[in-house]
Amino acid sequence: MITHDLFLPLPLPLLSVGTMLLLTAIAWRRSTTRSLTLALVTLALSLGGIGYHVGTPQPEGLSLFVQDRWANYTALLILLSSLSILLMSWRDLEQDKTHPTDEYPLMLVLGTLGATSMVFSANYLPFFLGVEILALSLMGLVASRSSRLTEASEASMKYLILSGISSAILLFGIGLAYASTGSLLFSPPPSGNANTIPAIATIMILVGVFFKLSAVPFHMWLPDVMDGAPPPVAAFMAVVSKIAIFSSLVRYFGTGDTPEYLHGILSAVIILTILGGNFLALRQTNLIRLMACSSIAHVGYLLIAFFSPGQLRSEAITLYLAAYAASTLGIFAIICAFALTENSLPNTITDWRGLFYTRPFLATTLSLMLLSLAGIPPGIGFFAKFEVAATGVERQQTLLLAALVIGSIIGLYYYLSIVRVLMGTQDTPSLQVKKSQSPELTTLIVVLTLIVVVGGIFPARMLPQVLPSPPLPQNELISIQEPMQPSL
């Protein structure tokens, strides 16, 4: 007898309850501090709930959700990133007395719920619901900047259009997959002819995912959207949303070889993404726009590791995700540490000239984060990029390795250009800095810096032992059972 018991990884109901409490609190009486505190407690409890679940797992593969090491690891990254972004936003939200901002923590928790739902999904239904919850939350978050209402509204509209197009393509691919298999469960793509319906479904799902990842040529308007959004929201887009959709990509494709009919498409997209993202970043004079273009290039590096199956792939993916998240969050935390005057926005790279002589700690930490993204020691990004290159060498991906080397050289140039600006001599920096106490933000910057530096100094051979491997395809999980997680 087959039973359909409820099975939910514990972070999902905790985030759902937290969202409802936030809605109730806002409807009862508006208080930014209370909303921020509720969001902080919700995210902290959800973080503690990783590894636990409610209900009985379905070993037959009938469950909507799956909870394994890969899901727990990516959920951990998402929840830690969301907590960091909440701390980045805390001071500005409390100081903005003119425009009530109670909805901001609500949308942040709701977006985290959507992202977490995606990484735990074993079925197209909760996956697509998570995609839409995340997208709708980001639309509101992008438009939440009251000091730049015109730019924020334009950015939100552009994100709405991009999200609508990508969701339509993704949903059409899911529909074709269901029509060909009769099941909404994730299953590895077929290895047959590219003209078959399952193969077409796979290609359309892949295109929809590439839109969400902002891979070239599906990257339109990403720099505009991130520049128009508040810096913490730009960090959310660069880190949380990309981790969520990449985790789902790993879940969908599993750990097997990529079908032959996808080799040419994937190679072209990866090369275009790496080179296109780096060349776009090379032209930017605005730091947030540069980070947006840089995030495109880093998606390309991750895709090299993912589509180069071998013994080193899982180590490269898990390490690169952690390195990218810590370094990117650190840069945005430093951006948020400065209360810029309205006249100094948007903050160009030259605005940061001479920062080392006025705020040496922040200038040094920003340099470390940039060098980590460039793949230079002592940052954790060095070992992460080395692992990615090793996967390409292992599978003899000559063209992809050439793109990685060229892209890394270009990236090294514009990252070092920013460091040179920070160390530049100037009596009075053009950046208008308002020194104010923000202990939570200072603590966050210190913690992220320690992660980046200690992760770089720690022996590379030790890191894979504490990092999980990506999961097996869903149909193999049915027959290969993992030990049951503790339940409540």
Tab-separated table of C-alpha atoms in Angstrom:
chain	number	residue	atom	x	y	z
A	1	MET	CA	0.000	0.000	0.000
A	2	ILE	CA	1.409	3.381	-1.050
A	3	THR	CA	0.872	6.296	1.302
A	4	HIS	CA	1.503	9.940	0.573
A	5	ASP	CA	2.666	11.250	3.937
A	6	LEU	CA	3.667	14.853	4.323
A	7	PHE	CA	7.422	15.382	4.008
A	8	LEU	CA	8.922	18.843	4.348
A	9	PRO	CA	12.503	19.878	5.107
A	10	LEU	CA	12.151	21.935	8.293
A	11	PRO	CA	13.424	25.277	6.874
A	12	LEU	CA	10.409	25.443	4.521
A	13	PRO	CA	7.629	25.449	7.172
A	14	LEU	CA	9.711	27.738	9.391
A	15	LEU	CA	10.115	30.281	6.589
A	16	SER	CA	6.410	29.971	5.732
A	17	VAL	CA	5.339	30.602	9.336
A	18	GLY	CA	7.762	33.519	9.575
A	19	THR	CA	6.278	35.039	6.423
A	20	MET	CA	2.749	34.808	7.838
A	21	LEU	CA	3.866	36.338	11.147
A	22	LEU	CA	5.471	39.233	9.288
A	23	LEU	CA	2.275	39.813	7.304
A	24	THR	CA	0.211	39.795	10.493
A	25	ALA	CA	2.614	42.125	12.299
A	26	ILE	CA	2.587	44.645	9.438
A	27	ALA	CA	-1.221	44.585	9.255
A	28	TRP	CA	-1.496	45.110	13.019
A	29	ARG	CA	1.001	47.958	13.516
A	30	ARG	CA	3.907	49.122	11.386
A	31	SER	CA	7.333	48.941	13.002
A	32	THR	CA	10.502	48.582	10.969
A	33	THR	CA	12.560	47.372	13.921
A	34	ARG	CA	10.003	44.706	14.800
A	35	SER	CA	9.799	43.500	11.187
A	36	LEU	CA	13.586	43.307	10.970
A	37	THR	CA	13.747	41.376	14.239
A	38	LEU	CA	11.056	38.919	13.115
A	39	ALA	CA	12.904	38.372	9.833
A	40	LEU	CA	16.181	37.826	11.698
A	41	VAL	CA	14.605	35.272	14.051
A	42	THR	CA	12.908	33.476	11.137
A	43	LEU	CA	16.128	33.167	9.145
A	44	ALA	CA	18.126	32.100	12.215
A	45	LEU	CA	15.607	29.388	13.159
A	46	SER	CA	15.497	28.165	9.554
A	47	LEU	CA	19.272	27.990	9.543
A	48	GLY	CA	19.168	25.856	12.669
A	49	GLY	CA	16.524	23.632	11.060
A	50	ILE	CA	18.781	22.486	8.220
A	51	GLY	CA	19.169	18.716	8.377
A	52	TYR	CA	15.782	18.195	10.036
A	53	HIS	CA	12.424	17.493	8.465
A	54	VAL	CA	8.736	17.173	9.217
A	55	GLY	CA	6.976	13.949	8.243
A	56	THR	CA	8.148	10.711	6.672
A	57	PRO	CA	10.480	10.669	3.639
A	58	GLN	CA	9.164	8.856	0.569
A	59	PRO	CA	11.794	6.292	-0.500
A	60	GLU	CA	9.760	5.447	-3.593
A	61	GLY	CA	10.581	8.856	-5.051
A	62	LEU	CA	7.022	10.133	-4.646
A	63	SER	CA	7.891	13.139	-2.490
A	64	LEU	CA	7.816	16.696	-3.762
A	65	PHE	CA	11.025	17.418	-1.877
A	66	VAL	CA	14.375	15.739	-1.321
A	67	GLN	CA	16.782	16.329	1.541
A	68	ASP	CA	20.343	15.217	0.966
A	69	ARG	CA	23.786	16.727	1.497
A	70	TRP	CA	23.603	18.819	-1.666
A	71	ALA	CA	20.225	20.327	-0.741
A	72	ASN	CA	21.344	20.996	2.837
A	73	TYR	CA	24.600	22.580	1.662
A	74	THR	CA	23.002	24.961	-0.828
A	75	ALA	CA	20.211	25.798	1.640
A	76	LEU	CA	22.924	26.636	4.177
A	77	LEU	CA	24.579	29.017	1.698
A	78	ILE	CA	21.239	30.645	0.851
A	79	LEU	CA	20.170	31.185	4.466
A	80	LEU	CA	23.581	32.499	5.515
A	81	SER	CA	23.575	34.847	2.521
A	82	SER	CA	20.061	36.086	3.336
A	83	LEU	CA	21.088	36.724	6.946
A	84	SER	CA	24.088	38.696	5.688
A	85	ILE	CA	21.904	40.746	3.347
A	86	LEU	CA	19.445	41.487	6.162
A	87	LEU	CA	22.332	42.809	8.267
A	88	MET	CA	23.503	44.937	5.320
A	89	SER	CA	20.048	46.513	5.116
A	90	TRP	CA	19.420	46.977	8.843
A	91	ARG	CA	20.920	50.430	9.424
A	92	ASP	CA	19.460	52.122	6.347
A	93	LEU	CA	15.992	50.677	6.943
A	94	GLU	CA	15.914	51.911	10.537
A	95	GLN	CA	17.172	55.365	9.571
A	96	ASP	CA	14.638	55.866	6.762
A	97	LYS	CA	11.837	57.531	8.727
A	98	THR	CA	10.213	59.146	5.681
A	99	HIS	CA	9.272	55.973	3.815
A	100	PRO	CA	7.977	52.950	5.806
A	101	THR	CA	10.032	49.886	4.961
A	102	ASP	CA	8.251	47.083	6.827
A	103	GLU	CA	7.643	45.219	3.567
A	104	TYR	CA	11.363	44.931	2.829
A	105	PRO	CA	12.078	42.226	5.477
A	106	LEU	CA	8.871	40.460	4.429
A	107	MET	CA	9.930	40.290	0.782
A	108	LEU	CA	13.439	39.217	1.782
A	109	VAL	CA	12.102	36.280	3.820
A	110	LEU	CA	9.625	35.419	1.055
A	111	GLY	CA	12.400	35.434	-1.544
A	112	THR	CA	14.486	33.199	0.706
A	113	LEU	CA	11.519	30.822	0.975
A	114	GLY	CA	11.331	30.630	-2.824
A	115	ALA	CA	15.073	30.019	-3.177
A	116	THR	CA	15.084	27.376	-0.436
A	117	SER	CA	12.084	25.645	-1.989
A	118	MET	CA	14.023	25.373	-5.249
A	119	VAL	CA	17.058	23.687	-3.710
A	120	PHE	CA	14.931	21.113	-1.857
A	121	SER	CA	12.720	20.360	-4.876
A	122	ALA	CA	12.643	16.900	-6.424
A	123	ASN	CA	9.657	17.802	-8.582
A	124	TYR	CA	8.873	20.438	-11.189
A	125	LEU	CA	5.866	21.716	-9.198
A	126	PRO	CA	7.625	23.062	-6.066
A	127	PHE	CA	10.579	24.080	-8.224
A	128	PHE	CA	8.486	26.334	-10.452
A	129	LEU	CA	6.549	27.727	-7.478
A	130	GLY	CA	9.886	28.560	-5.860
A	131	VAL	CA	11.070	30.272	-9.049
A	132	GLU	CA	7.962	32.465	-9.144
A	133	ILE	CA	8.011	33.281	-5.419
A	134	LEU	CA	11.643	34.336	-5.735
A	135	ALA	CA	10.946	36.405	-8.859
A	136	LEU	CA	7.929	38.225	-7.389
A	137	SER	CA	9.844	39.024	-4.211
A	138	LEU	CA	12.779	40.397	-6.185
A	139	MET	CA	10.496	42.661	-8.214
A	140	GLY	CA	9.346	44.340	-5.013
A	141	LEU	CA	12.839	44.455	-3.532
A	142	VAL	CA	14.344	45.992	-6.677
A	143	ALA	CA	11.746	48.800	-6.624
A	144	SER	CA	12.214	49.512	-2.904
A	145	ARG	CA	14.840	52.250	-3.220
A	146	SER	CA	13.007	55.467	-2.345
A	147	SER	CA	15.962	57.806	-3.020
A	148	ARG	CA	16.200	56.697	-6.689
A	149	LEU	CA	12.572	55.988	-7.490
A	150	THR	CA	12.884	56.462	-11.265
A	151	GLU	CA	15.873	54.142	-11.632
A	152	ALA	CA	14.373	51.591	-9.239
A	153	SER	CA	11.046	51.514	-11.091
A	154	GLU	CA	12.813	51.084	-14.426
A	155	ALA	CA	14.971	48.288	-13.014
A	156	SER	CA	11.924	46.524	-11.575
A	157	MET	CA	10.088	46.726	-14.908
A	158	LYS	CA	13.087	45.304	-16.773
A	159	TYR	CA	13.345	42.469	-14.269
A	160	LEU	CA	9.619	41.795	-14.688
A	161	ILE	CA	10.041	41.437	-18.459
A	162	LEU	CA	13.092	39.185	-18.151
A	163	SER	CA	11.437	37.060	-15.492
A	164	GLY	CA	8.274	36.695	-17.561
A	165	ILE	CA	10.160	35.575	-20.668
A	166	SER	CA	12.330	33.085	-18.792
A	167	SER	CA	9.397	31.659	-16.820
A	168	ALA	CA	7.359	31.184	-19.999
A	169	ILE	CA	10.181	29.265	-21.699
A	170	LEU	CA	10.833	27.240	-18.549
A	171	LEU	CA	7.160	26.369	-18.105
A	172	PHE	CA	6.822	25.317	-21.748
A	173	GLY	CA	9.826	23.009	-21.340
A	174	ILE	CA	8.341	21.542	-18.147
A	175	GLY	CA	5.068	20.954	-20.005
A	176	LEU	CA	6.860	19.076	-22.779
A	177	ALA	CA	8.796	17.032	-20.217
A	178	TYR	CA	5.563	16.057	-18.479
A	179	ALA	CA	3.907	15.193	-21.801
A	180	SER	CA	6.769	12.859	-22.728
A	181	THR	CA	7.265	11.141	-19.353
A	182	GLY	CA	3.905	11.459	-17.604
A	183	SER	CA	5.705	12.503	-14.414
A	184	LEU	CA	6.670	15.786	-12.779
A	185	LEU	CA	9.679	14.233	-11.043
A	186	PHE	CA	13.116	15.467	-12.058
A	187	SER	CA	14.869	12.964	-14.289
A	188	PRO	CA	18.182	13.154	-16.192
A	189	PRO	CA	17.892	14.442	-19.779
A	190	PRO	CA	17.535	11.806	-22.510
A	191	SER	CA	20.569	10.773	-24.524
A	192	GLY	CA	18.685	10.156	-27.760
A	193	ASN	CA	18.060	12.267	-30.845
A	194	ALA	CA	17.835	16.034	-30.420
A	195	ASN	CA	14.608	16.099	-32.457
A	196	THR	CA	12.627	14.100	-29.904
A	197	ILE	CA	10.171	15.798	-27.547
A	198	PRO	CA	12.197	14.972	-24.373
A	199	ALA	CA	15.304	16.500	-25.950
A	200	ILE	CA	13.404	19.641	-26.968
A	201	ALA	CA	12.004	19.854	-23.432
A	202	THR	CA	15.530	19.630	-22.023
A	203	ILE	CA	16.781	22.401	-24.307
A	204	MET	CA	13.887	24.692	-23.363
A	205	ILE	CA	14.363	24.048	-19.644
A	206	LEU	CA	18.063	24.772	-20.089
A	207	VAL	CA	17.311	28.053	-21.892
A	208	GLY	CA	14.940	29.079	-19.094
A	209	VAL	CA	17.603	28.283	-16.508
A	210	PHE	CA	20.226	30.232	-18.481
A	211	PHE	CA	17.892	33.246	-18.453
A	212	LYS	CA	17.671	32.979	-14.664
A	213	LEU	CA	21.463	32.590	-14.382
A	214	SER	CA	22.004	35.544	-16.775
A	215	ALA	CA	24.289	33.462	-18.974
A	216	VAL	CA	25.211	35.044	-22.323
A	217	PRO	CA	23.268	35.643	-24.573
A	218	PHE	CA	20.431	35.675	-22.003
A	219	HIS	CA	21.987	38.346	-19.786
A	220	MET	CA	20.120	41.407	-21.089
A	221	TRP	CA	19.492	44.222	-18.609
A	222	LEU	CA	21.123	42.492	-15.637
A	223	PRO	CA	23.593	45.392	-15.067
A	224	ASP	CA	20.711	47.888	-15.333
A	225	VAL	CA	18.579	45.936	-12.858
A	226	MET	CA	21.342	45.523	-10.277
A	227	ASP	CA	22.412	49.156	-10.607
A	228	GLY	CA	18.845	50.394	-10.094
A	229	ALA	CA	18.277	48.162	-7.066
A	230	PRO	CA	19.526	48.923	-3.526
A	231	PRO	CA	22.998	47.410	-2.964
A	232	PRO	CA	21.729	44.667	-0.581
A	233	VAL	CA	19.124	43.633	-3.168
A	234	ALA	CA	21.818	43.574	-5.850
A	235	ALA	CA	23.768	41.232	-3.556
A	236	PHE	CA	20.662	39.050	-3.185
A	237	MET	CA	20.366	38.801	-6.970
A	238	ALA	CA	24.068	38.075	-7.439
A	239	VAL	CA	24.297	35.391	-4.749
A	240	VAL	CA	21.023	33.898	-3.489
A	241	SER	CA	19.121	33.674	-6.764
A	242	LYS	CA	22.122	32.259	-8.649
A	243	ILE	CA	22.853	29.620	-5.999
A	244	ALA	CA	19.192	28.550	-6.022
A	245	ILE	CA	18.884	28.145	-9.779
A	246	PHE	CA	22.323	26.528	-10.113
A	247	SER	CA	21.436	24.030	-7.391
A	248	SER	CA	18.294	23.118	-9.337
A	249	LEU	CA	20.378	22.698	-12.491
A	250	VAL	CA	22.594	20.213	-10.640
A	251	ARG	CA	19.514	18.399	-9.362
A	252	TYR	CA	17.992	18.190	-12.851
A	253	PHE	CA	21.064	16.937	-14.703
A	254	GLY	CA	22.396	14.721	-11.928
A	255	THR	CA	26.003	13.534	-12.023
A	256	GLY	CA	26.025	11.690	-15.335
A	257	ASP	CA	27.527	12.701	-18.652
A	258	THR	CA	25.856	15.432	-20.672
A	259	PRO	CA	23.958	14.219	-23.782
A	260	GLU	CA	25.915	14.689	-26.996
A	261	TYR	CA	23.322	16.956	-28.607
A	262	LEU	CA	23.959	19.509	-25.826
A	263	HIS	CA	27.759	19.611	-26.113
A	264	GLY	CA	27.922	22.275	-28.813
A	265	ILE	CA	25.221	24.448	-27.247
A	266	LEU	CA	26.762	24.278	-23.787
A	267	SER	CA	30.300	24.959	-24.988
A	268	ALA	CA	29.147	28.021	-26.925
A	269	VAL	CA	27.132	29.385	-23.993
A	270	ILE	CA	29.988	28.828	-21.526
A	271	ILE	CA	32.578	30.533	-23.751
A	272	LEU	CA	30.255	33.454	-24.520
A	273	THR	CA	29.348	33.813	-20.846
A	274	ILE	CA	32.956	33.935	-19.647
A	275	LEU	CA	34.251	36.248	-22.365
A	276	GLY	CA	31.087	38.349	-22.628
A	277	GLY	CA	30.821	38.899	-18.874
A	278	ASN	CA	34.473	39.889	-18.540
A	279	PHE	CA	34.490	42.192	-21.566
A	280	LEU	CA	31.321	43.890	-20.305
A	281	ALA	CA	32.893	44.331	-16.863
A	282	LEU	CA	35.985	45.816	-18.482
A	283	ARG	CA	33.886	48.708	-19.836
A	284	GLN	CA	32.107	49.591	-16.592
A	285	THR	CA	32.848	52.682	-14.524
A	286	ASN	CA	30.261	51.903	-11.847
A	287	LEU	CA	31.194	49.385	-9.161
A	288	ILE	CA	27.780	47.710	-8.878
A	289	ARG	CA	27.432	47.403	-12.657
A	290	LEU	CA	30.923	45.910	-12.756
A	291	MET	CA	29.900	43.367	-10.111
A	292	ALA	CA	26.819	42.499	-12.184
A	293	CYS	CA	28.935	41.807	-15.271
A	294	SER	CA	31.490	39.964	-13.168
A	295	SER	CA	28.742	37.695	-11.799
A	296	ILE	CA	27.939	36.711	-15.393
A	297	ALA	CA	31.537	35.588	-15.914
A	298	HIS	CA	31.540	33.602	-12.671
A	299	VAL	CA	28.445	31.732	-13.859
A	300	GLY	CA	30.531	30.649	-16.840
A	301	TYR	CA	33.298	29.343	-14.574
A	302	LEU	CA	30.745	27.350	-12.565
A	303	LEU	CA	29.273	25.900	-15.751
A	304	ILE	CA	32.728	24.649	-16.788
A	305	ALA	CA	32.932	22.631	-13.588
A	306	PHE	CA	29.392	21.346	-13.824
A	307	PHE	CA	29.512	20.197	-17.451
A	308	SER	CA	32.936	18.537	-17.048
A	309	PRO	CA	31.971	15.324	-15.239
A	310	GLY	CA	34.834	13.713	-13.388
A	311	GLN	CA	36.255	13.010	-9.961
A	312	LEU	CA	37.078	16.669	-9.295
A	313	ARG	CA	33.715	18.133	-10.303
A	314	SER	CA	31.910	18.001	-6.959
A	315	GLU	CA	34.876	19.538	-5.145
A	316	ALA	CA	35.103	22.364	-7.678
A	317	ILE	CA	31.389	23.195	-7.585
A	318	THR	CA	30.975	23.207	-3.824
A	319	LEU	CA	34.165	25.173	-3.210
A	320	TYR	CA	33.460	27.716	-5.951
A	321	LEU	CA	29.937	28.390	-4.669
A	322	ALA	CA	31.272	29.110	-1.176
A	323	ALA	CA	34.130	31.273	-2.467
A	324	TYR	CA	31.904	33.271	-4.805
A	325	ALA	CA	29.231	33.824	-2.139
A	326	ALA	CA	31.667	34.964	0.575
A	327	SER	CA	33.666	37.275	-1.718
A	328	THR	CA	30.642	38.862	-3.399
A	329	LEU	CA	28.780	39.396	-0.122
A	330	GLY	CA	31.917	40.951	1.346
A	331	ILE	CA	32.163	43.489	-1.477
A	332	PHE	CA	28.497	44.472	-1.192
A	333	ALA	CA	28.779	44.685	2.607
A	334	ILE	CA	31.591	47.211	2.194
A	335	ILE	CA	29.500	49.174	-0.314
A	336	CYS	CA	26.662	49.236	2.230
A	337	ALA	CA	29.054	50.397	4.959
A	338	PHE	CA	29.158	53.827	3.370
A	339	ALA	CA	26.189	56.141	3.717
A	340	LEU	CA	26.554	57.941	0.397
A	341	THR	CA	24.976	61.326	-0.111
A	342	GLU	CA	22.288	61.539	-2.750
A	343	ASN	CA	24.534	63.664	-4.971
A	344	SER	CA	27.272	61.013	-5.043
A	345	LEU	CA	25.029	58.323	-6.538
A	346	PRO	CA	25.675	56.353	-8.650
A	347	ASN	CA	29.032	55.556	-7.065
A	348	THR	CA	31.628	55.315	-9.794
A	349	ILE	CA	34.878	53.461	-9.305
A	350	THR	CA	36.856	56.715	-9.223
A	351	ASP	CA	34.755	57.815	-6.236
A	352	TRP	CA	36.702	55.279	-4.167
A	353	ARG	CA	40.094	56.844	-4.923
A	354	GLY	CA	42.385	57.155	-1.925
A	355	LEU	CA	40.100	55.187	0.376
A	356	PHE	CA	43.097	53.341	1.809
A	357	TYR	CA	44.321	56.553	3.442
A	358	THR	CA	41.006	57.387	5.124
A	359	ARG	CA	39.469	53.969	5.859
A	360	PRO	CA	42.390	51.501	5.640
A	361	PHE	CA	40.475	48.548	7.106
A	362	LEU	CA	37.628	48.732	4.597
A	363	ALA	CA	40.003	49.406	1.701
A	364	THR	CA	42.139	46.395	2.648
A	365	THR	CA	39.168	44.058	3.051
A	366	LEU	CA	37.673	45.255	-0.242
A	367	SER	CA	41.000	44.551	-1.954
A	368	LEU	CA	41.101	41.042	-0.460
A	369	MET	CA	37.573	40.316	-1.719
A	370	LEU	CA	38.402	41.571	-5.208
A	371	LEU	CA	41.607	39.537	-5.337
A	372	SER	CA	39.667	36.466	-4.218
A	373	LEU	CA	37.221	36.895	-7.114
A	374	ALA	CA	40.197	37.341	-9.434
A	375	GLY	CA	41.637	34.033	-8.208
A	376	ILE	CA	44.744	35.419	-6.511
A	377	PRO	CA	46.117	34.126	-3.186
A	378	PRO	CA	45.546	34.396	-0.273
A	379	GLY	CA	41.816	34.404	-1.015
A	380	ILE	CA	39.670	31.289	-1.162
A	381	GLY	CA	38.880	32.167	-4.775
A	382	PHE	CA	42.363	31.023	-5.825
A	383	PHE	CA	41.732	27.399	-4.845
A	384	ALA	CA	38.180	27.560	-6.201
A	385	LYS	CA	39.329	28.668	-9.638
A	386	PHE	CA	42.175	26.161	-9.542
A	387	GLU	CA	39.660	23.349	-8.912
A	388	VAL	CA	37.515	24.554	-11.822
A	389	ALA	CA	40.552	24.564	-14.116
A	390	ALA	CA	41.438	21.074	-12.888
A	391	THR	CA	38.030	19.755	-13.967
A	392	GLY	CA	38.636	21.097	-17.457
A	393	VAL	CA	42.098	19.540	-17.581
A	394	GLU	CA	40.714	16.218	-16.349
A	395	ARG	CA	38.174	16.131	-19.205
A	396	GLN	CA	40.525	17.776	-21.749
A	397	GLN	CA	38.169	20.701	-22.388
A	398	THR	CA	40.689	22.719	-24.401
A	399	LEU	CA	38.361	25.464	-25.653
A	400	LEU	CA	36.739	25.963	-22.267
A	401	LEU	CA	40.137	26.126	-20.575
A	402	ALA	CA	41.284	28.728	-23.097
A	403	ALA	CA	38.179	30.807	-22.348
A	404	LEU	CA	38.834	30.437	-18.605
A	405	VAL	CA	42.433	31.628	-18.957
A	406	ILE	CA	41.521	34.589	-21.175
A	407	GLY	CA	38.599	35.530	-18.944
A	408	SER	CA	40.752	35.293	-15.815
A	409	ILE	CA	43.378	37.591	-17.349
A	410	ILE	CA	40.724	40.156	-18.258
A	411	GLY	CA	39.166	39.845	-14.813
A	412	LEU	CA	42.547	40.271	-13.167
A	413	TYR	CA	42.991	43.551	-15.046
A	414	TYR	CA	39.761	45.202	-13.942
A	415	TYR	CA	39.906	43.845	-10.378
A	416	LEU	CA	43.459	45.154	-9.972
A	417	SER	CA	42.375	48.458	-11.517
A	418	ILE	CA	39.926	48.893	-8.642
A	419	VAL	CA	42.637	48.024	-6.108
A	420	ARG	CA	44.907	50.607	-7.731
A	421	VAL	CA	42.172	53.230	-7.373
A	422	LEU	CA	41.729	52.344	-3.693
A	423	MET	CA	45.451	52.781	-3.083
A	424	GLY	CA	45.652	55.954	-5.182
A	425	THR	CA	47.012	59.111	-3.585
A	426	GLN	CA	44.508	61.878	-3.069
A	427	ASP	CA	44.226	64.251	-0.143
A	428	THR	CA	40.438	64.265	-0.105
A	429	PRO	CA	38.681	61.218	-1.568
A	430	SER	CA	35.831	62.109	-3.899
A	431	LEU	CA	33.672	59.530	-2.117
A	432	GLN	CA	31.510	61.273	0.444
A	433	VAL	CA	31.705	59.103	3.548
A	434	LYS	CA	29.384	59.502	6.487
A	435	LYS	CA	30.997	57.776	9.419
A	436	SER	CA	28.321	56.140	11.541
A	437	GLN	CA	28.382	53.232	13.915
A	438	SER	CA	27.040	49.988	12.508
A	439	PRO	CA	28.387	47.162	14.673
A	440	GLU	CA	26.357	44.477	12.886
A	441	LEU	CA	27.791	45.487	9.509
A	442	THR	CA	31.340	45.730	10.855
A	443	THR	CA	31.012	42.262	12.374
A	444	LEU	CA	29.684	40.891	9.081
A	445	ILE	CA	32.622	42.335	7.130
A	446	VAL	CA	35.117	40.855	9.608
A	447	VAL	CA	33.486	37.405	9.456
A	448	LEU	CA	33.372	37.372	5.643
A	449	THR	CA	36.996	38.503	5.473
A	450	LEU	CA	38.032	35.685	7.807
A	451	ILE	CA	36.162	33.169	5.639
A	452	VAL	CA	37.896	34.415	2.502
A	453	VAL	CA	41.389	34.521	4.031
A	454	VAL	CA	41.227	31.372	6.183
A	455	GLY	CA	39.649	29.465	3.292
A	456	GLY	CA	42.578	30.520	1.133
A	457	ILE	CA	45.254	29.622	3.676
A	458	PHE	CA	43.648	26.321	4.669
A	459	PRO	CA	45.165	23.446	2.653
A	460	ALA	CA	43.136	22.818	-0.497
A	461	ARG	CA	43.283	19.048	-0.075
A	462	MET	CA	41.420	19.350	3.250
A	463	LEU	CA	38.488	21.384	1.945
A	464	PRO	CA	36.704	18.686	-0.101
A	465	GLN	CA	36.419	16.499	3.009
A	466	VAL	CA	33.955	18.926	4.580
A	467	LEU	CA	32.053	19.729	1.402
A	468	PRO	CA	29.235	17.533	0.038
A	469	SER	CA	28.982	16.051	-3.424
A	470	PRO	CA	26.185	16.931	-5.850
A	471	PRO	CA	23.328	14.418	-5.797
A	472	LEU	CA	22.642	11.425	-7.959
A	473	PRO	CA	19.755	11.700	-10.428
A	474	GLN	CA	16.334	11.366	-8.835
A	475	ASN	CA	15.609	7.941	-10.312
A	476	GLU	CA	18.820	6.587	-8.745
A	477	LEU	CA	17.929	8.088	-5.376
A	478	ILE	CA	14.934	5.741	-5.327
A	479	SER	CA	17.145	2.671	-5.126
A	480	ILE	CA	20.108	4.123	-3.229
A	481	GLN	CA	18.845	5.228	0.155
A	482	GLU	CA	20.718	7.724	2.305
A	483	PRO	CA	20.537	7.489	6.112
A	484	MET	CA	17.356	9.075	7.430
A	485	GLN	CA	17.690	12.626	8.700
A	486	PRO	CA	16.564	13.330	12.272
A	487	SER	CA	12.909	14.357	12.342
A	488	LEU	CA	10.866	16.430	14.708
